[in-house]
Structure formats: C-alpha cells, structure tokens
Short mmCIF file of C-alpha atoms in Angstrom, two decimals:
data_model
loop_
_atom_site.label_atom_id
_atom_site.label_comp_id
_atom_site.label_asym_id
_atom_site.label_seq_id
_atom_site.Cartn_x
_atom_site.Cartn_y
_atom_site.Cartn_z
CA UNK A 1 86.58 51.61 130.50
CA UNK A 2 88.16 53.55 133.34
CA UNK A 3 91.38 51.75 132.57
CA UNK A 4 91.38 53.06 129.00
CA UNK A 5 90.49 56.56 130.15
CA UNK A 6 93.45 56.53 132.53
CA UNK A 7 95.80 55.45 129.75
CA UNK A 8 94.32 58.11 127.47
CA UNK A 9 94.93 60.69 130.21
CA UNK A 10 98.59 59.82 130.13
CA UNK A 11 98.51 60.64 126.44
CA UNK A 12 97.45 64.19 127.33
CA UNK A 13 100.27 64.31 129.88
CA UNK A 14 102.71 63.17 127.18
CA UNK A 15 101.86 66.31 125.18
CA UNK A 16 102.96 68.44 128.14
CA UNK A 17 106.06 66.39 128.91
CA UNK A 18 107.77 67.51 125.70
CA UNK A 19 106.26 70.96 125.04
CA UNK A 20 108.83 71.99 122.45
CA UNK A 21 108.33 68.82 120.49
CA UNK A 22 104.54 69.21 120.69
CA UNK A 23 104.65 72.82 119.51
CA UNK A 24 107.05 72.06 116.64
CA UNK A 25 104.94 69.11 115.48
CA UNK A 26 101.76 71.18 115.61
CA UNK A 27 103.41 74.08 113.75
CA UNK A 28 104.68 71.71 111.03
CA UNK A 29 101.18 70.33 110.55
CA UNK A 30 99.65 73.83 110.49
CA UNK A 31 102.17 74.97 107.87
CA UNK A 32 101.23 71.99 105.69
CA UNK A 33 97.47 72.20 106.23
CA UNK A 34 96.92 75.95 105.98
CA UNK A 35 97.57 76.50 102.25
CA UNK A 36 95.76 73.27 101.47
CA UNK A 37 92.68 74.40 103.42
CA UNK A 38 92.80 77.87 101.87
CA UNK A 39 93.06 76.38 98.37
CA UNK A 40 90.17 74.00 99.04
CA UNK A 41 88.05 76.84 100.45
CA UNK A 42 88.78 79.02 97.40
CA UNK A 43 88.01 76.12 95.11
CA UNK A 44 84.70 75.47 96.86
CA UNK A 45 83.82 79.18 96.75
CA UNK A 46 84.54 79.45 93.02
CA UNK A 47 82.67 76.22 92.38
CA UNK A 48 79.57 77.47 94.22
CA UNK A 49 79.62 80.72 92.27
CA UNK A 50 79.99 78.70 89.06
CA UNK A 51 76.94 76.61 90.01
CA UNK A 52 74.97 79.82 90.63
CA UNK A 53 76.13 81.15 87.27
CA UNK A 54 74.74 78.05 85.60
CA UNK A 55 71.57 77.87 87.71
CA UNK A 56 70.57 81.52 87.25
CA UNK A 57 71.60 81.68 83.61
CA UNK A 58 69.57 80.58 80.61
CA UNK A 59 68.24 77.08 79.92
CA UNK A 60 70.12 76.84 76.63
CA UNK A 61 73.03 78.69 75.04
CA UNK A 62 73.06 78.72 71.25
CA UNK A 63 76.20 79.67 69.35
CA UNK A 64 77.45 79.15 65.81
CA UNK A 65 79.67 76.24 64.83
CA UNK A 66 82.22 76.19 62.04
CA UNK A 67 84.97 73.59 61.73
CA UNK A 68 83.96 72.36 65.18
CA UNK A 69 84.75 75.74 66.72
CA UNK A 70 82.41 78.28 68.24
CA UNK A 71 81.63 81.25 66.02
CA UNK A 72 79.13 84.10 66.39
CA UNK A 73 75.54 83.42 65.42
CA UNK A 74 73.57 85.77 63.12
CA UNK A 75 70.79 87.76 64.78
CA UNK A 76 68.27 86.36 62.30
CA UNK A 77 68.37 83.21 64.44
CA UNK A 78 66.54 85.03 67.23
CA UNK A 79 63.17 85.15 65.51
CA UNK A 80 63.57 81.67 64.03
CA UNK A 81 64.26 80.18 67.46
CA UNK A 82 61.43 82.19 69.07
CA UNK A 83 58.94 80.42 66.79
CA UNK A 84 59.96 76.96 68.05
CA UNK A 85 57.33 75.34 70.23
CA UNK A 86 58.41 75.46 73.87
CA UNK A 87 60.60 78.54 73.63
CA UNK A 88 59.68 81.36 76.00
CA UNK A 89 62.33 83.94 75.26
CA UNK A 90 65.52 84.38 73.21
CA UNK A 91 68.08 87.01 74.20
CA UNK A 92 71.16 87.80 72.08
CA UNK A 93 74.39 88.42 73.97
CA UNK A 94 77.86 89.60 73.05
CA UNK A 95 80.85 88.53 75.17
CA UNK A 96 84.30 89.53 74.04
CA UNK A 97 87.75 90.60 75.17
CA UNK A 98 88.94 94.21 75.02
CA UNK A 99 92.12 95.95 76.09
CA UNK A 100 92.00 99.28 77.89
CA UNK A 101 94.33 101.82 79.32
CA UNK A 102 98.01 102.61 79.14
CA UNK A 103 98.89 99.35 80.92
CA UNK A 104 96.81 97.34 78.41
CA UNK A 105 94.40 95.95 80.96
CA UNK A 106 92.39 93.00 79.73
CA UNK A 107 88.66 93.26 80.24
CA UNK A 108 85.61 91.19 79.35
CA UNK A 109 82.96 93.24 77.59
CA UNK A 110 79.39 91.95 77.75
CA UNK A 111 76.55 93.46 75.76
CA UNK A 112 72.92 92.72 76.62
CA UNK A 113 69.72 94.27 75.23
CA UNK A 114 68.72 97.26 77.41
CA UNK A 115 65.08 96.09 77.38
CA UNK A 116 66.25 93.19 79.55
CA UNK A 117 67.74 95.43 82.24
CA UNK A 118 65.60 95.89 85.36
CA UNK A 119 64.81 99.48 86.46
CA UNK A 120 67.14 99.21 89.45
CA UNK A 121 69.64 96.72 90.83
CA UNK A 122 71.46 96.38 94.15
CA UNK A 123 74.69 94.98 92.73
CA UNK A 124 75.63 98.19 90.90
CA UNK A 125 76.76 101.45 92.46
CA UNK A 126 75.25 103.90 89.99
CA UNK A 127 72.83 102.80 87.27
CA UNK A 128 72.61 100.42 84.35
CA UNK A 129 73.38 101.51 80.76
CA UNK A 130 70.74 103.14 78.56
CA UNK A 131 70.72 103.91 74.88
CA UNK A 132 72.01 107.31 73.93
CA UNK A 133 74.67 109.23 72.09
CA UNK A 134 77.44 108.02 74.37
CA UNK A 135 78.52 104.48 75.15
CA UNK A 136 77.43 103.81 78.72
CA UNK A 137 79.42 101.26 80.70
CA UNK A 138 79.18 99.52 84.06
CA UNK A 139 82.70 98.55 85.14
CA UNK A 140 83.87 95.80 87.49
CA UNK A 141 85.64 96.56 90.78
CA UNK A 142 89.12 95.29 89.92
CA UNK A 143 89.16 96.99 86.52
CA UNK A 144 87.88 100.26 88.00
CA UNK A 145 90.66 100.21 90.59
CA UNK A 146 93.37 99.50 88.04
CA UNK A 147 92.12 102.22 85.68
CA UNK A 148 91.17 104.58 88.54
CA UNK A 149 87.61 104.90 87.27
CA UNK A 150 84.63 106.33 89.11
CA UNK A 151 80.97 106.85 88.25
CA UNK A 152 80.67 109.73 85.82
CA UNK A 153 84.18 109.39 84.34
CA UNK A 154 84.54 109.63 80.58
CA UNK A 155 86.73 107.28 78.57
CA UNK A 156 88.27 108.21 75.23
CA UNK A 157 87.57 105.73 72.42
CA UNK A 158 89.35 102.42 73.15
CA UNK A 159 88.21 100.80 69.92
CA UNK A 160 88.01 101.67 66.26
CA UNK A 161 84.86 101.63 64.19
CA UNK A 162 84.91 102.88 60.57
CA UNK A 163 81.57 104.58 61.20
CA UNK A 164 83.11 106.61 64.01
CA UNK A 165 84.35 106.19 67.56
CA UNK A 166 82.40 107.45 70.57
CA UNK A 167 83.33 108.57 74.03
CA UNK A 168 82.26 106.18 76.76
CA UNK A 169 80.84 107.13 80.13
CA UNK A 170 81.09 105.06 83.28
CA UNK A 171 77.54 105.05 84.66
CA UNK A 172 78.02 102.37 87.29
CA UNK A 173 80.49 100.20 89.18
CA UNK A 174 79.82 96.61 90.26
CA UNK A 175 79.98 95.94 93.99
CA UNK A 176 83.17 94.05 94.84
CA UNK A 177 81.41 91.24 96.71
CA UNK A 178 78.84 90.41 94.03
CA UNK A 179 80.74 87.84 92.02
CA UNK A 180 84.25 86.80 91.05
CA UNK A 181 83.58 87.42 87.35
CA UNK A 182 82.57 91.06 87.72
CA UNK A 183 86.22 91.88 88.50
CA UNK A 184 87.25 92.79 84.96
CA UNK A 185 83.79 93.02 83.46
CA UNK A 186 82.38 95.87 81.39
CA UNK A 187 78.61 95.62 80.98
CA UNK A 188 76.96 97.69 78.28
CA UNK A 189 74.04 97.60 75.87
CA UNK A 190 73.98 95.08 73.05
CA UNK A 191 74.13 97.81 70.38
CA UNK A 192 77.14 99.44 72.04
CA UNK A 193 78.97 96.13 72.23
CA UNK A 194 78.23 95.43 68.55
CA UNK A 195 79.62 98.85 67.67
CA UNK A 196 82.74 98.42 69.84
CA UNK A 197 83.57 95.08 68.23
CA UNK A 198 82.33 96.29 64.82
CA UNK A 199 80.23 93.13 64.42
CA UNK A 200 76.79 94.26 63.22
CA UNK A 201 74.11 91.61 63.01
CA UNK A 202 75.98 89.05 65.09
CA UNK A 203 75.84 87.76 68.63
CA UNK A 204 78.36 85.49 70.40
CA UNK A 205 75.50 83.44 71.80
CA UNK A 206 71.74 83.41 72.23
CA UNK A 207 70.22 82.83 75.65
CA UNK A 208 67.14 80.64 75.31
CA UNK A 209 64.50 80.20 78.02
CA UNK A 210 62.25 77.15 77.55
CA UNK A 211 59.05 75.91 79.10
CA UNK A 212 59.54 73.16 81.61
CA UNK A 213 60.09 69.81 79.90
CA UNK A 214 60.74 71.27 76.43
CA UNK A 215 64.49 71.66 76.71
CA UNK A 216 65.41 68.48 74.86
CA UNK A 217 62.94 68.99 72.02
CA UNK A 218 63.97 72.64 71.56
CA UNK A 219 67.64 71.60 71.49
CA UNK A 220 66.94 68.95 68.89
CA UNK A 221 64.87 71.32 66.74
CA UNK A 222 67.54 74.02 66.82
CA UNK A 223 70.35 71.65 65.89
CA UNK A 224 68.42 69.95 63.10
CA UNK A 225 66.54 72.88 61.70
CA UNK A 226 68.58 76.05 62.21
CA UNK A 227 71.61 76.73 60.02
CA UNK A 228 72.91 79.77 58.19
CA UNK A 229 74.88 80.68 55.12
CA UNK A 230 77.66 83.19 55.25
CA UNK A 231 80.02 84.76 52.77
CA UNK A 232 80.11 84.78 48.99
CA UNK A 233 80.49 80.96 48.83
CA UNK A 234 77.53 80.46 51.22
CA UNK A 235 79.63 78.63 53.80
CA UNK A 236 77.38 76.92 56.34
CA UNK A 237 77.24 78.00 59.97
CA UNK A 238 75.63 75.32 62.06
CA UNK A 239 74.30 75.83 65.56
CA UNK A 240 75.75 74.45 68.74
CA UNK A 241 73.48 74.20 71.74
CA UNK A 242 74.76 73.90 75.30
CA UNK A 243 72.29 73.02 78.00
CA UNK A 244 72.37 73.73 81.69
CA UNK A 245 72.92 70.04 82.50
CA UNK A 246 75.95 69.86 80.20
CA UNK A 247 77.47 72.86 81.94
CA UNK A 248 76.86 71.39 85.37
CA UNK A 249 78.62 68.22 84.25
CA UNK A 250 81.83 70.18 83.63
CA UNK A 251 82.17 71.09 87.29
CA UNK A 252 83.98 68.76 89.72
CA UNK A 253 81.68 66.20 91.32
CA UNK A 254 82.96 66.58 94.84
CA UNK A 255 85.83 67.62 97.05
CA UNK A 256 87.85 64.50 96.19
CA UNK A 257 87.42 65.01 92.46
CA UNK A 258 89.83 67.87 91.98
CA UNK A 259 92.75 67.65 89.65
CA UNK A 260 95.50 70.00 88.72
CA UNK A 261 98.92 70.83 90.03
CA UNK A 262 97.25 71.89 93.30
CA UNK A 263 96.60 68.33 94.39
CA UNK A 264 99.99 67.15 93.16
CA UNK A 265 101.76 69.79 95.26
CA UNK A 266 99.97 68.71 98.37
CA UNK A 267 100.49 65.03 97.86
CA UNK A 268 104.21 65.81 97.76
CA UNK A 269 103.97 68.10 100.77
CA UNK A 270 102.20 65.48 102.84
CA UNK A 271 104.69 62.84 101.75
CA UNK A 272 107.51 65.10 102.97
CA UNK A 273 105.58 65.94 106.11
CA UNK A 274 105.61 62.39 107.38
CA UNK A 275 109.42 62.15 107.72
CA UNK A 276 109.43 65.65 109.25
CA UNK A 277 107.06 64.55 111.98
CA UNK A 278 108.97 61.30 112.31
CA UNK A 279 112.09 63.26 113.16
CA UNK A 280 110.34 65.55 115.60
CA UNK A 281 108.46 62.66 117.21
CA UNK A 282 111.23 60.54 118.51
CA UNK A 283 113.53 59.17 115.90
CA UNK A 284 115.99 61.78 117.06
CA UNK A 285 114.60 62.24 120.56
CA UNK A 286 116.37 59.93 123.05
CA UNK A 287 114.24 61.18 125.98
CA UNK A 288 111.16 59.65 124.43
CA UNK A 289 112.91 56.31 124.02
CA UNK A 290 113.96 56.35 127.70
CA UNK A 291 110.45 57.37 128.69
CA UNK A 292 109.02 54.36 126.82
CA UNK A 293 111.71 52.14 128.34
CA UNK A 294 110.74 53.26 131.87
CA UNK A 295 107.06 52.61 131.14
CA UNK A 296 107.90 49.12 129.87
CA UNK A 297 110.05 48.45 132.94
CA UNK A 298 107.13 49.46 135.22
CA UNK A 299 104.80 46.98 133.56
CA UNK A 300 103.25 48.80 130.62
CA UNK A 301 102.43 46.64 127.65
CA UNK A 302 103.21 47.59 124.04
CA UNK A 303 99.54 48.12 123.13
CA UNK A 304 99.07 50.46 126.12
CA UNK A 305 102.08 52.50 125.02
CA UNK A 306 100.70 52.67 121.48
CA UNK A 307 97.29 53.79 122.82
CA UNK A 308 99.05 56.52 124.78
CA UNK A 309 100.87 57.63 121.62
CA UNK A 310 97.64 57.53 119.62
CA UNK A 311 95.89 59.83 122.11
CA UNK A 312 98.90 62.14 122.07
CA UNK A 313 98.75 62.24 118.26
CA UNK A 314 94.99 62.84 118.33
CA UNK A 315 95.38 65.85 120.63
CA UNK A 316 98.21 67.33 118.57
CA UNK A 317 96.44 66.83 115.25
CA UNK A 318 93.13 68.20 116.61
CA UNK A 319 94.90 71.30 117.89
CA UNK A 320 96.80 71.74 114.63
CA UNK A 321 93.70 71.24 112.49
CA UNK A 322 91.68 73.75 114.56
CA UNK A 323 94.48 76.32 114.39
CA UNK A 324 94.75 75.78 110.62
CA UNK A 325 90.98 76.27 110.20
CA UNK A 326 91.03 79.47 112.26
CA UNK A 327 94.03 80.86 110.39
CA UNK A 328 92.43 79.96 107.04
CA UNK A 329 89.28 81.80 108.08
CA UNK A 330 91.26 84.88 109.14
CA UNK A 331 93.29 84.79 105.93
CA UNK A 332 90.23 84.54 103.66
CA UNK A 333 87.62 86.54 105.58
CA UNK A 334 89.57 89.37 107.16
CA UNK A 335 92.66 89.54 104.94
CA UNK A 336 90.53 88.79 101.82
CA UNK A 337 92.95 86.15 100.59
CA UNK A 338 95.94 88.50 100.56
CA UNK A 339 98.51 87.15 98.06
CA UNK A 340 97.15 83.60 97.91
CA UNK A 341 94.10 84.65 95.89
CA UNK A 342 96.40 86.08 93.20
CA UNK A 343 98.19 82.74 93.13
CA UNK A 344 95.08 80.68 92.49
CA UNK A 345 92.87 83.16 90.61
CA UNK A 346 94.58 84.42 87.47
CA UNK A 347 94.08 88.15 86.93
CA UNK A 348 93.46 89.05 90.57
CA UNK A 349 95.84 91.45 92.33
CA UNK A 350 97.91 90.64 95.42
CA UNK A 351 95.46 92.83 97.35
CA UNK A 352 92.23 91.84 95.58
CA UNK A 353 89.78 94.57 94.73
CA UNK A 354 86.98 92.00 94.71
CA UNK A 355 85.59 89.99 97.58
CA UNK A 356 87.37 86.66 97.15
CA UNK A 357 84.83 83.83 97.08
CA UNK A 358 85.51 81.04 99.53
CA UNK A 359 83.62 78.44 101.49
CA UNK A 360 85.21 76.66 104.43
CA UNK A 361 82.96 73.64 104.39
CA UNK A 362 82.80 71.00 107.15
CA UNK A 363 83.90 68.16 104.84
CA UNK A 364 87.26 69.74 103.85
CA UNK A 365 87.78 70.73 107.51
CA UNK A 366 87.20 67.13 108.58
CA UNK A 367 89.48 65.97 105.77
CA UNK A 368 92.22 68.29 107.00
CA UNK A 369 91.86 66.88 110.53
CA UNK A 370 92.06 63.31 109.23
CA UNK A 371 95.10 64.14 107.13
CA UNK A 372 96.85 65.83 110.04
CA UNK A 373 96.00 62.85 112.26
CA UNK A 374 97.48 60.43 109.73
CA UNK A 375 100.53 62.64 109.43
CA UNK A 376 101.20 62.87 113.17
CA UNK A 377 100.21 59.25 113.85
CA UNK A 378 102.55 57.88 111.19
CA UNK A 379 105.45 59.78 112.66
CA UNK A 380 104.65 59.16 116.34
CA UNK A 381 103.40 55.59 116.31
CA UNK A 382 106.38 54.15 114.46
CA UNK A 383 108.94 55.62 116.83
CA UNK A 384 106.85 54.55 119.85
CA UNK A 385 106.49 51.03 118.50
CA UNK A 386 110.21 50.76 117.84
CA UNK A 387 111.01 51.84 121.39
CA UNK A 388 108.27 49.61 122.86
CA UNK A 389 109.40 46.41 121.17
CA UNK A 390 112.98 46.45 122.42
CA UNK A 391 114.05 45.35 125.88
CA UNK A 392 113.48 48.11 128.48
CA UNK A 393 117.17 48.16 129.40
CA UNK A 394 118.04 48.87 125.76
CA UNK A 395 115.45 51.65 125.52
CA UNK A 396 116.65 53.28 128.73
CA UNK A 397 120.29 53.25 127.70
CA UNK B 1 101.60 71.39 137.84
CA UNK B 2 100.42 68.33 135.95
CA UNK B 3 96.78 68.78 136.94
CA UNK B 4 96.89 72.50 136.14
CA UNK B 5 98.67 71.82 132.85
CA UNK B 6 96.14 69.16 131.91
CA UNK B 7 93.27 71.50 132.69
CA UNK B 8 94.86 74.25 130.59
CA UNK B 9 95.43 71.86 127.71
CA UNK B 10 91.88 70.52 127.86
CA UNK B 11 90.29 73.96 128.00
CA UNK B 12 92.60 75.22 125.26
CA UNK B 13 91.63 72.32 123.02
CA UNK B 14 87.97 72.93 123.77
CA UNK B 15 88.21 76.63 122.88
CA UNK B 16 90.13 75.85 119.68
CA UNK B 17 87.48 73.33 118.63
CA UNK B 18 84.65 75.74 119.39
CA UNK B 19 86.50 78.51 117.57
CA UNK B 20 87.00 76.36 114.48
CA UNK B 21 83.33 75.34 114.50
CA UNK B 22 82.31 79.00 114.85
CA UNK B 23 84.58 79.94 111.93
CA UNK B 24 82.89 77.32 109.78
CA UNK B 25 79.43 78.56 110.80
CA UNK B 26 80.24 82.24 110.17
CA UNK B 27 81.78 81.39 106.81
CA UNK B 28 78.67 79.47 105.82
CA UNK B 29 76.37 82.34 106.83
CA UNK B 30 78.34 85.00 104.95
CA UNK B 31 78.36 82.70 101.94
CA UNK B 32 74.57 82.58 101.91
CA UNK B 33 74.44 86.37 101.96
CA UNK B 34 76.81 86.53 99.00
CA UNK B 35 74.78 83.99 97.06
CA UNK B 36 71.70 86.18 97.25
CA UNK B 37 73.59 89.16 95.78
CA UNK B 38 75.31 86.99 93.21
CA UNK B 39 71.95 85.78 91.90
CA UNK B 40 71.00 89.30 90.82
CA UNK B 41 74.31 89.69 88.98
CA UNK B 42 73.97 86.39 87.15
CA UNK B 43 70.41 87.15 86.06
CA UNK B 44 71.62 90.54 84.79
CA UNK B 45 74.38 89.14 82.56
CA UNK B 46 72.59 85.92 81.58
CA UNK B 47 74.96 83.62 83.46
CA UNK B 48 78.66 84.43 83.23
CA UNK B 49 81.71 82.60 84.54
CA UNK B 50 82.37 78.98 85.44
CA UNK B 51 86.12 78.87 86.06
CA UNK B 52 88.90 80.42 88.17
CA UNK B 53 89.93 83.07 85.60
CA UNK B 54 88.57 86.62 85.61
CA UNK B 55 89.32 87.53 82.00
CA UNK B 56 89.42 86.01 78.54
CA UNK B 57 93.08 86.93 77.98
CA UNK B 58 94.37 83.41 78.55
CA UNK B 59 92.15 80.41 78.36
CA UNK B 60 88.51 81.13 77.55
CA UNK B 61 87.49 77.82 79.07
CA UNK B 62 89.01 78.85 82.40
CA UNK B 63 86.73 81.88 82.36
CA UNK B 64 83.48 80.37 81.11
CA UNK B 65 82.80 76.94 79.59
CA UNK B 66 79.97 78.51 77.54
CA UNK B 67 82.50 80.56 75.58
CA UNK B 68 84.99 77.81 74.81
CA UNK B 69 84.39 74.06 74.84
CA UNK B 70 87.89 73.18 76.03
CA UNK B 71 91.31 74.53 76.83
CA UNK B 72 93.21 75.71 73.77
CA UNK B 73 96.50 74.79 75.45
CA UNK B 74 95.40 71.26 76.22
CA UNK B 75 98.16 69.07 74.84
CA UNK B 76 96.78 65.73 75.92
CA UNK B 77 97.52 62.83 75.47
CA UNK B 78 101.05 64.02 76.28
CA UNK B 79 101.39 63.13 80.00
CA UNK B 80 100.58 66.26 81.96
CA UNK B 81 99.73 67.99 78.69
CA UNK B 82 96.53 69.45 80.03
CA UNK B 83 98.50 71.52 82.55
CA UNK B 84 100.58 73.53 80.09
CA UNK B 85 97.87 76.15 80.07
CA UNK B 86 98.98 79.05 82.32
CA UNK B 87 95.42 79.39 83.57
CA UNK B 88 95.37 75.74 84.67
CA UNK B 89 98.90 75.68 86.00
CA UNK B 90 97.82 76.10 89.58
CA UNK B 91 94.17 75.47 88.99
CA UNK B 92 92.05 74.96 92.04
CA UNK B 93 89.00 74.09 89.95
CA UNK B 94 89.64 71.51 87.31
CA UNK B 95 86.65 71.45 84.96
CA UNK B 96 86.00 68.75 82.40
CA UNK B 97 85.68 69.97 78.79
CA UNK B 98 82.21 70.15 77.30
CA UNK B 99 81.43 67.01 75.35
CA UNK B 100 79.89 67.85 71.96
CA UNK B 101 76.72 65.96 71.14
CA UNK B 102 77.22 62.79 69.12
CA UNK B 103 77.39 63.13 65.35
CA UNK B 104 74.07 61.26 64.86
CA UNK B 105 72.32 64.25 66.34
CA UNK B 106 73.96 66.72 64.00
CA UNK B 107 72.18 67.67 60.78
CA UNK B 108 73.80 66.69 57.50
CA UNK B 109 76.11 64.15 59.13
CA UNK B 110 77.75 61.48 57.07
CA UNK B 111 78.07 57.95 58.34
CA UNK B 112 80.20 55.39 56.59
CA UNK B 113 78.79 51.88 56.77
#
C-alpha cells in the first residue's frame, strides 16, 4: 500500500514538474466544461420549475378539439363539468399572445376569474387585478423593464374591441425571482382578457380539480359525454383532456435523457478536446518523453509509469472540474447568467430582468468531473504509454 | 521546493474541492427558497410554463405543453427535422410531445374491421 502511495505521490510531483503544461491542460478542460455545466444547470433549473408548474397546477386541463388541434372551449362546459361526480372545482382560463409597445414586444396574457385571486400575495409588488372600469394588469419583470412600466402607469388601448377600447392600468409587477414564465406575462381578470381578445363566452382551457382517485373517471366522462356545436352548420367541438401525469411524461426523465443541439455541440467539443489534451500532454513535449525514459532506465515498470500518469490526470481533472463548478456558480448566481441565459432561453435579454432559474446538482457536477477525467486521461495515458513501451535509450534521445 | 510545492498543491486542491461542494450546497439552498415563492405564482395562474421559452411568439409547445401538443415546426421524420424550430435550436430542455389518447377512448370514433 505504501508502495502505491509513493508512486501516487510522484504523480502529484509530475503536475509541478511541468507547470505550464498543467495550467494549459486545466484551462482547456475548464473552457470545455464551463458552458456544458452552465447549460446543464439551466436545464435542471427550468425542468424543476416546469415540474412545480405541473404539480401546483390543476389536476386536469380541458380544451376544445377540432381537426385534432386545440381550440377554445365554450364557457357552458364549466357547469356541465362541475356536475360530474368527483369534480371539486372548474376554473376557466384564457391564455393568449399579445403585442405591446412601439418595439412590438410579445407578451403572454393570462386571464383568471378574480374570485380565485387571494386577498394578498407575496410574489407581486402592488396588488392583484379587480373588476372595474379600467383594465387592471399585473406585468412580468422583463416586460415591465422593456416597456419601462411601473405600478400605477396607464397604458393606452393595445387591442381593438368593437364595443370599445379601454385604458389599462398597471396595478402590480411580478417579482423577478418568482418564476421564469412571469418574464413576459400579463395577468388580468378573465373578463378583461375576454374583452382584449374579443372572445366572449370562450376560454382557452378549463382547470379542473378532482377528488383523489377520480381523475381517470372524470377524464373519461368528459371525453365521452361533453361536446359542443358551433357555427351555423353545427360543427362539433370535442373536448381534449390533459392530465397531470401526461404533462409530467413530457419532461426529460433524467440528466442523461436530454436531446437537442446542446448535446450534439458538446459531443463535438469533447471529441475535439481529446486531441487538444493529447498535444498538450506529451505528443509534442519531448521533455516528458525523456522523463519517462529516465524513469524506465532507473527501474520503473510500465504499469508504475501509467499509475503515475493516472494520478497526474486525476489531480488535473479534479482541479479543472472544481474550477469549472465554481465559475459556473459565479456566472449563474452572481452574474445571473449574463449572456448565456439569452442563448438558451429564447426571449430573455443579455442582462436578464428575471432571476435565471438554475440548479447545480451533484450528479451533473460528478458527470463533469468524470468527463474531464476521461478527457485528460485519454490524452495523457496514451503519450505516457507510448514513451514507456520503447527502449529507455530511445525515449531519452 | 518540492515538499513546499506539494503542500501548496494539496491544500489548493482541498480548498477547490471544498469550494465546489459549498457552491453546490448554496445553490441547492437558494433553489429551495425559490421553489417556495414559485409555488404561490403557479397556484395564482393555474400552472403556467413547461419549456424554455418565455413567450408564445415562436413555438407554443416550448412555452407550455398545455397550450400546444407539439412543435409546429417539427419536420420529423426528416433527419434532424425536429430541430428546425428556432425555439428548439439550442434547446436545453427537450420535451416529448403530448401523446393524444387512443382513438378507442374518443367518442364517435370509427373503426374499420
């Protein structure tokens, strides 16, 4: 055991023998690992917020279905669904896209019944909308910054309704660290949203709360028994029901189950990284070959030299991984994902107005260490093995 | 020099490892605080958002799977066709499309035997 510890100690010494090579190798690995870690942390953060969105939302979401596409559902469905055995509550909701301002800023407008709003909330600076003569809006942080809105500001009509357009008042602003999806959100009352979109009697979806264990039967009853006629030809609008479990199934199963160009980029980057480390590790470093030759001439065996190189690689990759984790934390926590958040989250500014969600989990951190170890090992071990398997006199030449 | 250098390297590695572990712990703690605030928001809007987009201007599915069952720019089975969507182009969260319930569960279905 002491014998192995002594050999391992020489691996630490090897890191100090070629400080420039060690620093360059570590920097290369950090440059490769940092954006990968940041992307994984952002992905994990968004995924956790998505899971919360599903967990704290409704049990079922009911929308209309025509030609296999989602369409709004008539409000008459609310009372019909309320009567189904097992249903606790049905809430109509409007979610739509609006454009505001001179720069045509896209926003998501959500209308909910005011009876559903609690008296006070912590996530809003100001208050929630009430019914009244004006449209009352709660605006998200990113949208408020782009439009330079504050609580109490009045907005001229940004929509057209044949019955008349109304001035809107900003009565609240969402806190920037509440959620990713508040960034461009406008929350208002259901009636105001219906007026803005000029869609009386319709909702984009109905939020259904069920008693425990009744979800499946309520879903079945809605799909079999609830349908509507629309238009002069009485075209049928069927219902489409989405359950919480179906939504959870859309999210990635784990850290290794992530697709997209993101993973492809990093597979390529790691593939390029191996030759980079190979070059910095000894393929072009004659001193390392002579060093191995001297060790062989003094009695070192090939496996001892490889163990020494493995320890050297372990130290370099551990240092690089730790530096990458620290830099990723600084970038996401203190710099709030400056620039990189706008790359991965469409619609977010270079300097985000919202608190960028991220989670630096232990599993991705361990994965980054393992990847950096493989990277450094592949480059270092091969060159050490090549030098160790030739005659010492050849290596020392 | 060697002994001093080894000691410096060892301590440096130790501090880096402790620092990285502390960063992970602090990140986890601040995440829990955010989750508590996020819960109130989600209960207020009835559950909103499941993807990496913050608006409906591009792909509705990238904003919320409840609003759109799949990506409108999905050009599969063309190889790579799913990535033509600008919202998915650099997606860090690749969500599967919602699978509609089988036709036997739909009212008024027609089955050919």
